[in-house]
C-alpha cells in the first residue's frame, strides 16, 4: 500500500508549531493529541481526588469537626483556652462566641470560617462529650 505524502505547511500564521502532531491522514483530523491526553489525565486525577474527599466526609468527619481539629484545638486542647467540648451549650452559644469573641478568644469573621462550617462546628461541639480527665501518675 502506498501512503499519502504528508502535506508540507508553510511556517507562519496558522502553521502547526509541532509537526509531529499533524495527522498523516487528512481525513482523520480528530485524532487525540498529547494535549488531549494530558487534559484527560488531569480530569481523571481531579475526579479521583473529589471521590476521596467525599469518602472522607462519609466517615463522620464533617467540616465543623475538621475546623475544630485544625484551628480550635490548638488553644482549646493545649490548655491555653478553656475546654469547650462537652460543655452542654446550645449551638447558638458557640456561634455567638465565635463571631464576637470572648475574653482572650478572638472573633472569627466570615472570611475565617463561613456560616455553614460554623453551624456544623457548633452542632458538633454541642453533641460532644467532656474529655476524660487524665489521672496523675502514681509513684
mmCIF file of N, CA and C in Angstrom, residues 10-119:
data_model
loop_
_atom_site.group_PDB
_atom_site.id
_atom_site.type_symbol
_atom_site.label_atom_id
_atom_site.label_comp_id
_atom_site.label_asym_id
_atom_site.label_seq_id
_atom_site.Cartn_x
_atom_site.Cartn_y
_atom_site.Cartn_z
ATOM 1 N N UNK A 10 3.453 25.834 5.264
ATOM 2 C CA UNK A 10 4.437 26.910 5.426
ATOM 3 C C UNK A 10 4.488 27.371 6.878
ATOM 4 N N UNK A 11 5.665 27.826 7.264
ATOM 5 C CA UNK A 11 5.803 28.382 8.607
ATOM 6 C C UNK A 11 5.165 29.760 8.623
ATOM 7 N N UNK A 12 4.588 30.119 9.743
ATOM 8 C CA UNK A 12 3.955 31.427 9.856
ATOM 9 C C UNK A 12 2.580 31.286 10.454
ATOM 10 N N UNK A 13 1.717 32.194 10.152
ATOM 11 C CA UNK A 13 0.392 32.227 10.751
ATOM 12 C C UNK A 13 -0.407 30.994 10.342
ATOM 13 N N UNK A 14 -0.971 30.302 11.324
ATOM 14 C CA UNK A 14 -1.794 29.125 11.075
ATOM 15 C C UNK A 14 -1.002 27.844 10.938
ATOM 16 N N UNK A 15 0.310 27.901 10.979
ATOM 17 C CA UNK A 15 1.119 26.695 10.869
ATOM 18 C C UNK A 15 1.155 25.992 12.218
ATOM 19 N N UNK A 16 1.244 24.679 12.178
ATOM 20 C CA UNK A 16 1.325 23.889 13.400
ATOM 21 C C UNK A 16 2.754 23.956 13.915
ATOM 22 N N UNK A 17 2.978 24.447 15.141
ATOM 23 C CA UNK A 17 4.342 24.555 15.649
ATOM 24 C C UNK A 17 4.966 23.196 15.935
ATOM 25 N N UNK A 18 4.167 22.160 16.060
ATOM 26 C CA UNK A 18 4.677 20.824 16.333
ATOM 27 C C UNK A 18 4.242 19.907 15.200
ATOM 28 N N UNK A 19 5.062 19.731 14.163
ATOM 29 C CA UNK A 19 4.632 18.957 13.001
ATOM 30 C C UNK A 19 4.432 17.486 13.298
ATOM 31 N N UNK A 20 4.948 16.949 14.423
ATOM 32 C CA UNK A 20 4.746 15.540 14.748
ATOM 33 C C UNK A 20 3.288 15.247 15.083
ATOM 34 N N UNK A 21 2.529 16.265 15.493
ATOM 35 C CA UNK A 21 1.140 16.054 15.852
ATOM 36 C C UNK A 21 0.200 16.209 14.656
ATOM 37 N N UNK A 22 0.730 16.480 13.484
ATOM 38 C CA UNK A 22 -0.097 16.584 12.280
ATOM 39 C C UNK A 22 -0.385 15.175 11.812
ATOM 40 N N UNK A 23 -1.633 14.865 11.605
ATOM 41 C CA UNK A 23 -2.021 13.541 11.167
ATOM 42 C C UNK A 23 -1.565 13.306 9.728
ATOM 43 N N UNK A 24 -1.081 12.096 9.451
ATOM 44 C CA UNK A 24 -0.688 11.750 8.093
ATOM 45 C C UNK A 24 -1.919 11.590 7.204
ATOM 46 N N UNK A 25 -3.048 11.341 7.830
ATOM 47 C CA UNK A 25 -4.295 11.160 7.088
ATOM 48 C C UNK A 25 -5.141 12.417 7.263
ATOM 49 N N UNK A 26 -5.299 13.236 6.224
ATOM 50 C CA UNK A 26 -6.060 14.470 6.398
ATOM 51 C C UNK A 26 -7.529 14.231 6.699
ATOM 52 N N UNK A 27 -8.058 13.051 6.419
ATOM 53 C CA UNK A 27 -9.454 12.743 6.724
ATOM 54 C C UNK A 27 -9.656 12.473 8.215
ATOM 55 N N UNK A 28 -8.607 12.088 8.892
ATOM 56 C CA UNK A 28 -8.692 11.746 10.309
ATOM 57 C C UNK A 28 -8.122 12.895 11.141
ATOM 58 N N UNK A 29 -8.770 14.045 11.098
ATOM 59 C CA UNK A 29 -8.263 15.214 11.796
ATOM 60 C C UNK A 29 -8.711 15.279 13.251
ATOM 61 N N UNK A 30 -9.478 14.317 13.721
ATOM 62 C CA UNK A 30 -9.957 14.327 15.115
ATOM 63 C C UNK A 30 -9.169 13.365 15.992
ATOM 64 N N UNK A 31 -8.022 12.985 15.587
ATOM 65 C CA UNK A 31 -7.186 12.075 16.358
ATOM 66 C C UNK A 31 -6.720 12.788 17.632
ATOM 67 N N UNK A 32 -6.798 12.125 18.790
ATOM 68 C CA UNK A 32 -6.359 12.777 20.028
ATOM 69 C C UNK A 32 -4.876 13.096 19.982
ATOM 70 N N UNK A 33 -4.522 14.199 20.559
ATOM 71 C CA UNK A 33 -3.131 14.622 20.600
ATOM 72 C C UNK A 33 -2.623 14.536 22.024
ATOM 73 N N UNK A 34 -1.389 14.876 22.203
ATOM 74 C CA UNK A 34 -0.781 14.877 23.531
ATOM 75 C C UNK A 34 -1.510 15.834 24.464
ATOM 76 N N UNK A 35 -1.986 16.953 23.945
ATOM 77 C CA UNK A 35 -2.718 17.927 24.746
ATOM 78 C C UNK A 35 -4.002 17.312 25.295
ATOM 79 N N UNK A 36 -4.723 16.579 24.443
ATOM 80 C CA UNK A 36 -5.959 15.934 24.889
ATOM 81 C C UNK A 36 -5.678 14.869 25.949
ATOM 82 N N UNK A 37 -4.614 14.118 25.760
ATOM 83 C CA UNK A 37 -4.276 13.070 26.721
ATOM 84 C C UNK A 37 -3.958 13.670 28.086
ATOM 85 N N UNK A 38 -3.235 14.768 28.120
ATOM 86 C CA UNK A 38 -2.905 15.376 29.409
ATOM 87 C C UNK A 38 -4.147 15.963 30.077
ATOM 88 N N UNK A 39 -5.069 16.496 29.283
ATOM 89 C CA UNK A 39 -6.315 17.016 29.849
ATOM 90 C C UNK A 39 -7.152 15.881 30.433
ATOM 91 N N UNK A 40 -7.190 14.747 29.744
ATOM 92 C CA UNK A 40 -7.937 13.599 30.262
ATOM 93 C C UNK A 40 -7.308 13.067 31.544
ATOM 94 N N UNK A 41 -5.994 13.015 31.577
ATOM 95 C CA UNK A 41 -5.313 12.537 32.786
ATOM 96 C C UNK A 41 -5.582 13.460 33.965
ATOM 97 N N UNK A 42 -5.557 14.770 33.729
ATOM 98 C CA UNK A 42 -5.839 15.740 34.786
ATOM 99 C C UNK A 42 -7.273 15.603 35.282
ATOM 100 N N UNK A 43 -8.218 15.425 34.363
ATOM 101 C CA UNK A 43 -9.619 15.261 34.754
ATOM 102 C C UNK A 43 -9.804 13.996 35.585
ATOM 103 N N UNK A 44 -9.136 12.918 35.206
ATOM 104 C CA UNK A 44 -9.234 11.668 35.965
ATOM 105 C C UNK A 44 -8.649 11.829 37.355
ATOM 106 N N UNK A 45 -7.532 12.535 37.452
ATOM 107 C CA UNK A 45 -6.905 12.763 38.753
ATOM 108 C C UNK A 45 -7.808 13.584 39.664
ATOM 109 N N UNK A 46 -8.375 14.657 39.125
ATOM 110 C CA UNK A 46 -9.239 15.515 39.931
ATOM 111 C C UNK A 46 -10.504 14.796 40.358
ATOM 112 N N UNK A 47 -11.070 13.982 39.493
ATOM 113 C CA UNK A 47 -12.280 13.250 39.884
ATOM 114 C C UNK A 47 -11.957 12.229 40.963
ATOM 115 N N UNK A 48 -10.772 11.636 40.900
ATOM 116 C CA UNK A 48 -10.365 10.703 41.947
ATOM 117 C C UNK A 48 -10.180 11.390 43.275
ATOM 118 N N UNK A 49 -9.622 12.603 43.254
ATOM 119 C CA UNK A 49 -9.445 13.357 44.491
ATOM 120 C C UNK A 49 -10.782 13.748 45.098
ATOM 121 N N UNK A 50 -11.737 14.137 44.256
ATOM 122 C CA UNK A 50 -13.034 14.531 44.797
ATOM 123 C C UNK A 50 -13.764 13.321 45.373
ATOM 124 N N UNK A 51 -13.564 12.138 44.771
ATOM 125 C CA UNK A 51 -14.172 10.932 45.331
ATOM 126 C C UNK A 51 -13.548 10.594 46.676
ATOM 127 N N UNK A 52 -12.238 10.775 46.792
ATOM 128 C CA UNK A 52 -11.566 10.504 48.064
ATOM 129 C C UNK A 52 -12.038 11.478 49.137
ATOM 130 N N UNK A 53 -12.237 12.737 48.767
ATOM 131 C CA UNK A 53 -12.702 13.739 49.735
ATOM 132 C C UNK A 53 -14.124 13.430 50.184
ATOM 133 N N UNK A 54 -14.976 13.020 49.267
ATOM 134 C CA UNK A 54 -16.346 12.698 49.658
ATOM 135 C C UNK A 54 -16.391 11.428 50.492
ATOM 136 N N UNK A 55 -15.462 10.501 50.254
ATOM 137 C CA UNK A 55 -15.409 9.293 51.079
ATOM 138 C C UNK A 55 -14.993 9.638 52.503
ATOM 139 N N UNK A 56 -14.089 10.609 52.650
ATOM 140 C CA UNK A 56 -13.677 11.032 53.987
ATOM 141 C C UNK A 56 -14.841 11.688 54.716
ATOM 142 N N UNK A 57 -15.652 12.475 54.008
ATOM 143 C CA UNK A 57 -16.808 13.111 54.626
ATOM 144 C C UNK A 57 -17.827 12.090 55.083
ATOM 145 N N UNK A 58 -17.945 10.974 54.374
ATOM 146 C CA UNK A 58 -18.955 9.984 54.716
ATOM 147 C C UNK A 58 -18.574 9.188 55.961
ATOM 148 N N UNK A 59 -17.341 9.299 56.434
ATOM 149 C CA UNK A 59 -16.920 8.572 57.629
ATOM 150 C C UNK A 59 -17.148 9.370 58.907
ATOM 151 N N UNK A 60 -17.995 10.389 58.867
ATOM 152 C CA UNK A 60 -18.385 11.100 60.068
ATOM 153 C C UNK A 60 -17.562 12.324 60.393
ATOM 154 N N UNK A 61 -16.574 12.648 59.599
ATOM 155 C CA UNK A 61 -15.781 13.840 59.850
ATOM 156 C C UNK A 61 -16.328 14.952 58.982
ATOM 157 N N UNK A 62 -17.124 15.827 59.581
ATOM 158 C CA UNK A 62 -17.713 16.929 58.833
ATOM 159 C C UNK A 62 -16.791 18.125 58.811
ATOM 160 N N UNK A 63 -17.180 19.169 58.092
ATOM 161 C CA UNK A 63 -16.334 20.359 58.015
ATOM 162 C C UNK A 63 -16.147 21.043 59.367
ATOM 163 N N UNK A 64 -17.149 20.977 60.234
ATOM 164 C CA UNK A 64 -17.022 21.587 61.555
ATOM 165 C C UNK A 64 -15.995 20.882 62.412
ATOM 166 N N UNK A 65 -16.021 19.555 62.392
ATOM 167 C CA UNK A 65 -15.051 18.793 63.176
ATOM 168 C C UNK A 65 -13.640 18.996 62.631
ATOM 169 N N UNK A 66 -13.507 19.035 61.311
ATOM 170 C CA UNK A 66 -12.183 19.280 60.722
ATOM 171 C C UNK A 66 -11.678 20.667 61.112
ATOM 172 N N UNK A 67 -12.561 21.687 61.134
ATOM 173 C CA UNK A 67 -12.153 23.033 61.533
ATOM 174 C C UNK A 67 -11.710 23.035 62.993
ATOM 175 N N UNK A 68 -12.447 22.313 63.841
ATOM 176 C CA UNK A 68 -12.076 22.232 65.256
ATOM 177 C C UNK A 68 -10.677 21.635 65.398
ATOM 178 N N UNK A 69 -10.442 20.508 64.715
ATOM 179 C CA UNK A 69 -9.158 19.830 64.844
ATOM 180 C C UNK A 69 -8.018 20.668 64.287
ATOM 181 N N UNK A 70 -8.286 21.428 63.235
ATOM 182 C CA UNK A 70 -7.242 22.225 62.583
ATOM 183 C C UNK A 70 -6.987 23.550 63.297
ATOM 184 N N UNK A 71 -8.043 24.196 63.821
ATOM 185 C CA UNK A 71 -7.902 25.548 64.354
ATOM 186 C C UNK A 71 -8.165 25.626 65.854
ATOM 187 N N UNK A 72 -9.340 25.201 66.269
ATOM 188 C CA UNK A 72 -9.765 25.403 67.666
ATOM 189 C C UNK A 72 -8.922 24.608 68.659
ATOM 190 N N UNK A 73 -8.569 23.382 68.291
ATOM 191 C CA UNK A 73 -7.851 22.507 69.213
ATOM 192 C C UNK A 73 -6.479 23.049 69.581
ATOM 193 N N UNK A 74 -5.924 23.915 68.752
ATOM 194 C CA UNK A 74 -4.597 24.474 69.047
ATOM 195 C C UNK A 74 -4.589 25.217 70.376
ATOM 196 N N UNK A 75 -5.716 25.823 70.739
ATOM 197 C CA UNK A 75 -5.808 26.513 72.031
ATOM 198 C C UNK A 75 -6.649 25.724 73.034
ATOM 199 N N UNK A 76 -7.788 25.205 72.573
ATOM 200 C CA UNK A 76 -8.747 24.610 73.498
ATOM 201 C C UNK A 76 -8.391 23.199 73.946
ATOM 202 N N UNK A 77 -7.369 22.603 73.354
ATOM 203 C CA UNK A 77 -6.899 21.306 73.841
ATOM 204 C C UNK A 77 -5.453 21.374 74.304
ATOM 205 N N UNK A 78 -4.887 22.568 74.289
ATOM 206 C CA UNK A 78 -3.496 22.738 74.714
ATOM 207 C C UNK A 78 -3.390 23.465 76.047
ATOM 208 N N UNK A 79 -4.535 23.732 76.683
ATOM 209 C CA UNK A 79 -4.511 24.409 77.968
ATOM 210 C C UNK A 79 -4.425 25.922 77.870
ATOM 211 N N UNK A 80 -4.464 26.473 76.673
ATOM 212 C CA UNK A 80 -4.429 27.927 76.507
ATOM 213 C C UNK A 80 -5.822 28.504 76.711
ATOM 214 N N UNK A 81 -6.807 27.898 76.047
ATOM 215 C CA UNK A 81 -8.197 28.306 76.207
ATOM 216 C C UNK A 81 -8.948 27.250 77.000
ATOM 217 N N UNK A 82 -10.166 27.556 77.448
ATOM 218 C CA UNK A 82 -10.930 26.573 78.223
ATOM 219 C C UNK A 82 -11.370 25.396 77.339
ATOM 220 N N UNK A 83 -11.652 24.293 77.992
ATOM 221 C CA UNK A 83 -12.174 23.131 77.281
ATOM 222 C C UNK A 83 -13.577 23.482 76.803
ATOM 223 N N UNK A 84 -13.856 23.294 75.534
ATOM 224 C CA UNK A 84 -15.182 23.634 75.006
ATOM 225 C C UNK A 84 -15.975 22.410 74.583
ATOM 226 N N UNK A 85 -15.354 21.248 74.624
ATOM 227 C CA UNK A 85 -16.093 20.018 74.315
ATOM 228 C C UNK A 85 -16.861 19.587 75.553
ATOM 229 N N UNK A 86 -18.069 19.104 75.337
ATOM 230 C CA UNK A 86 -18.851 18.548 76.430
ATOM 231 C C UNK A 86 -19.372 19.563 77.421
ATOM 232 N N UNK A 87 -19.489 20.824 77.043
ATOM 233 C CA UNK A 87 -19.978 21.849 77.957
ATOM 234 C C UNK A 87 -21.499 21.892 78.021
ATOM 235 N N UNK A 88 -22.162 21.292 77.037
ATOM 236 C CA UNK A 88 -23.621 21.272 77.043
ATOM 237 C C UNK A 88 -24.252 22.559 76.552
ATOM 238 N N UNK A 89 -23.469 23.435 75.914
ATOM 239 C CA UNK A 89 -24.032 24.675 75.379
ATOM 240 C C UNK A 89 -24.862 24.373 74.130
ATOM 241 N N UNK A 90 -25.911 25.161 73.897
ATOM 242 C CA UNK A 90 -26.635 25.009 72.624
ATOM 243 C C UNK A 90 -25.767 25.546 71.480
ATOM 244 N N UNK A 91 -26.012 25.090 70.249
ATOM 245 C CA UNK A 91 -25.197 25.532 69.116
ATOM 246 C C UNK A 91 -25.144 27.052 68.948
ATOM 247 N N UNK A 92 -26.225 27.757 69.255
ATOM 248 C CA UNK A 92 -26.245 29.214 69.084
ATOM 249 C C UNK A 92 -25.197 29.899 69.962
ATOM 250 N N UNK A 93 -24.924 29.349 71.128
ATOM 251 C CA UNK A 93 -23.923 29.925 72.022
ATOM 252 C C UNK A 93 -22.537 29.884 71.389
ATOM 253 N N UNK A 94 -22.200 28.745 70.792
ATOM 254 C CA UNK A 94 -20.902 28.619 70.131
ATOM 255 C C UNK A 94 -20.791 29.599 68.956
ATOM 256 N N UNK A 95 -21.873 29.761 68.215
ATOM 257 C CA UNK A 95 -21.865 30.681 67.063
ATOM 258 C C UNK A 95 -21.639 32.115 67.540
ATOM 259 N N UNK A 96 -22.351 32.532 68.587
ATOM 260 C CA UNK A 96 -22.224 33.905 69.101
ATOM 261 C C UNK A 96 -20.812 34.161 69.615
ATOM 262 N N UNK A 97 -20.263 33.222 70.376
ATOM 263 C CA UNK A 97 -18.915 33.409 70.920
ATOM 264 C C UNK A 97 -17.878 33.446 69.793
ATOM 265 N N UNK A 98 -18.039 32.573 68.799
ATOM 266 C CA UNK A 98 -17.067 32.543 67.695
ATOM 267 C C UNK A 98 -17.107 33.829 66.873
ATOM 268 N N UNK A 99 -18.295 34.358 66.625
ATOM 269 C CA UNK A 99 -18.405 35.573 65.802
ATOM 270 C C UNK A 99 -18.005 36.844 66.569
ATOM 271 N N UNK A 100 -18.220 36.865 67.891
ATOM 272 C CA UNK A 100 -17.961 38.087 68.667
ATOM 273 C C UNK A 100 -16.710 38.013 69.526
ATOM 274 N N UNK A 101 -16.185 36.831 69.734
ATOM 275 C CA UNK A 101 -15.027 36.675 70.599
ATOM 276 C C UNK A 101 -15.441 36.729 72.068
ATOM 277 N N UNK A 102 -14.541 36.327 72.963
ATOM 278 C CA UNK A 102 -14.837 36.369 74.398
ATOM 279 C C UNK A 102 -13.521 36.284 75.156
ATOM 280 N N UNK A 103 -13.328 37.219 76.058
ATOM 281 C CA UNK A 103 -12.084 37.306 76.834
ATOM 282 C C UNK A 103 -10.879 37.313 75.885
ATOM 283 N N UNK A 104 -10.016 36.323 75.975
ATOM 284 C CA UNK A 104 -8.815 36.307 75.130
ATOM 285 C C UNK A 104 -9.069 35.691 73.756
ATOM 286 N N UNK A 105 -10.243 35.088 73.571
ATOM 287 C CA UNK A 105 -10.533 34.455 72.278
ATOM 288 C C UNK A 105 -10.914 35.519 71.251
ATOM 289 N N UNK A 106 -10.260 35.492 70.099
ATOM 290 C CA UNK A 106 -10.603 36.478 69.069
ATOM 291 C C UNK A 106 -11.920 36.125 68.390
ATOM 292 N N UNK A 107 -12.494 37.100 67.715
ATOM 293 C CA UNK A 107 -13.694 36.818 66.918
ATOM 294 C C UNK A 107 -13.249 36.255 65.569
ATOM 295 N N UNK A 108 -14.085 35.392 65.019
ATOM 296 C CA UNK A 108 -13.805 34.789 63.716
ATOM 297 C C UNK A 108 -14.778 35.363 62.700
ATOM 298 N N UNK A 109 -14.217 36.038 61.681
ATOM 299 C CA UNK A 109 -15.037 36.650 60.638
ATOM 300 C C UNK A 109 -15.546 35.586 59.669
ATOM 301 N N UNK A 110 -16.462 35.995 58.812
ATOM 302 C CA UNK A 110 -16.998 35.084 57.791
ATOM 303 C C UNK A 110 -15.886 34.647 56.845
ATOM 304 N N UNK A 111 -14.872 35.487 56.679
ATOM 305 C CA UNK A 111 -13.749 35.093 55.828
ATOM 306 C C UNK A 111 -12.838 34.079 56.516
ATOM 307 N N UNK A 112 -12.932 33.968 57.843
ATOM 308 C CA UNK A 112 -12.157 32.972 58.582
ATOM 309 C C UNK A 112 -12.861 31.617 58.588
ATOM 310 N N UNK A 113 -14.165 31.646 58.820
ATOM 311 C CA UNK A 113 -14.985 30.428 58.828
ATOM 312 C C UNK A 113 -16.364 30.820 58.301
ATOM 313 N N UNK A 114 -16.789 30.148 57.243
ATOM 314 C CA UNK A 114 -18.087 30.509 56.656
ATOM 315 C C UNK A 114 -19.233 30.050 57.555
ATOM 316 N N UNK A 115 -20.420 30.584 57.317
ATOM 317 C CA UNK A 115 -21.579 30.309 58.180
ATOM 318 C C UNK A 115 -21.932 28.826 58.241
ATOM 319 N N UNK A 116 -21.865 28.133 57.111
ATOM 320 C CA UNK A 116 -22.223 26.709 57.091
ATOM 321 C C UNK A 116 -21.247 25.882 57.930
ATOM 322 N N UNK A 117 -19.956 26.170 57.812
ATOM 323 C CA UNK A 117 -18.953 25.439 58.597
ATOM 324 C C UNK A 117 -19.088 25.779 60.075
ATOM 325 N N UNK A 118 -19.352 27.044 60.385
ATOM 326 C CA UNK A 118 -19.534 27.447 61.786
ATOM 327 C C UNK A 118 -20.752 26.758 62.389
ATOM 328 N N UNK A 119 -21.824 26.676 61.631
ATOM 329 C CA UNK A 119 -23.029 25.980 62.115
ATOM 330 C C UNK A 119 -22.732 24.501 62.365
#
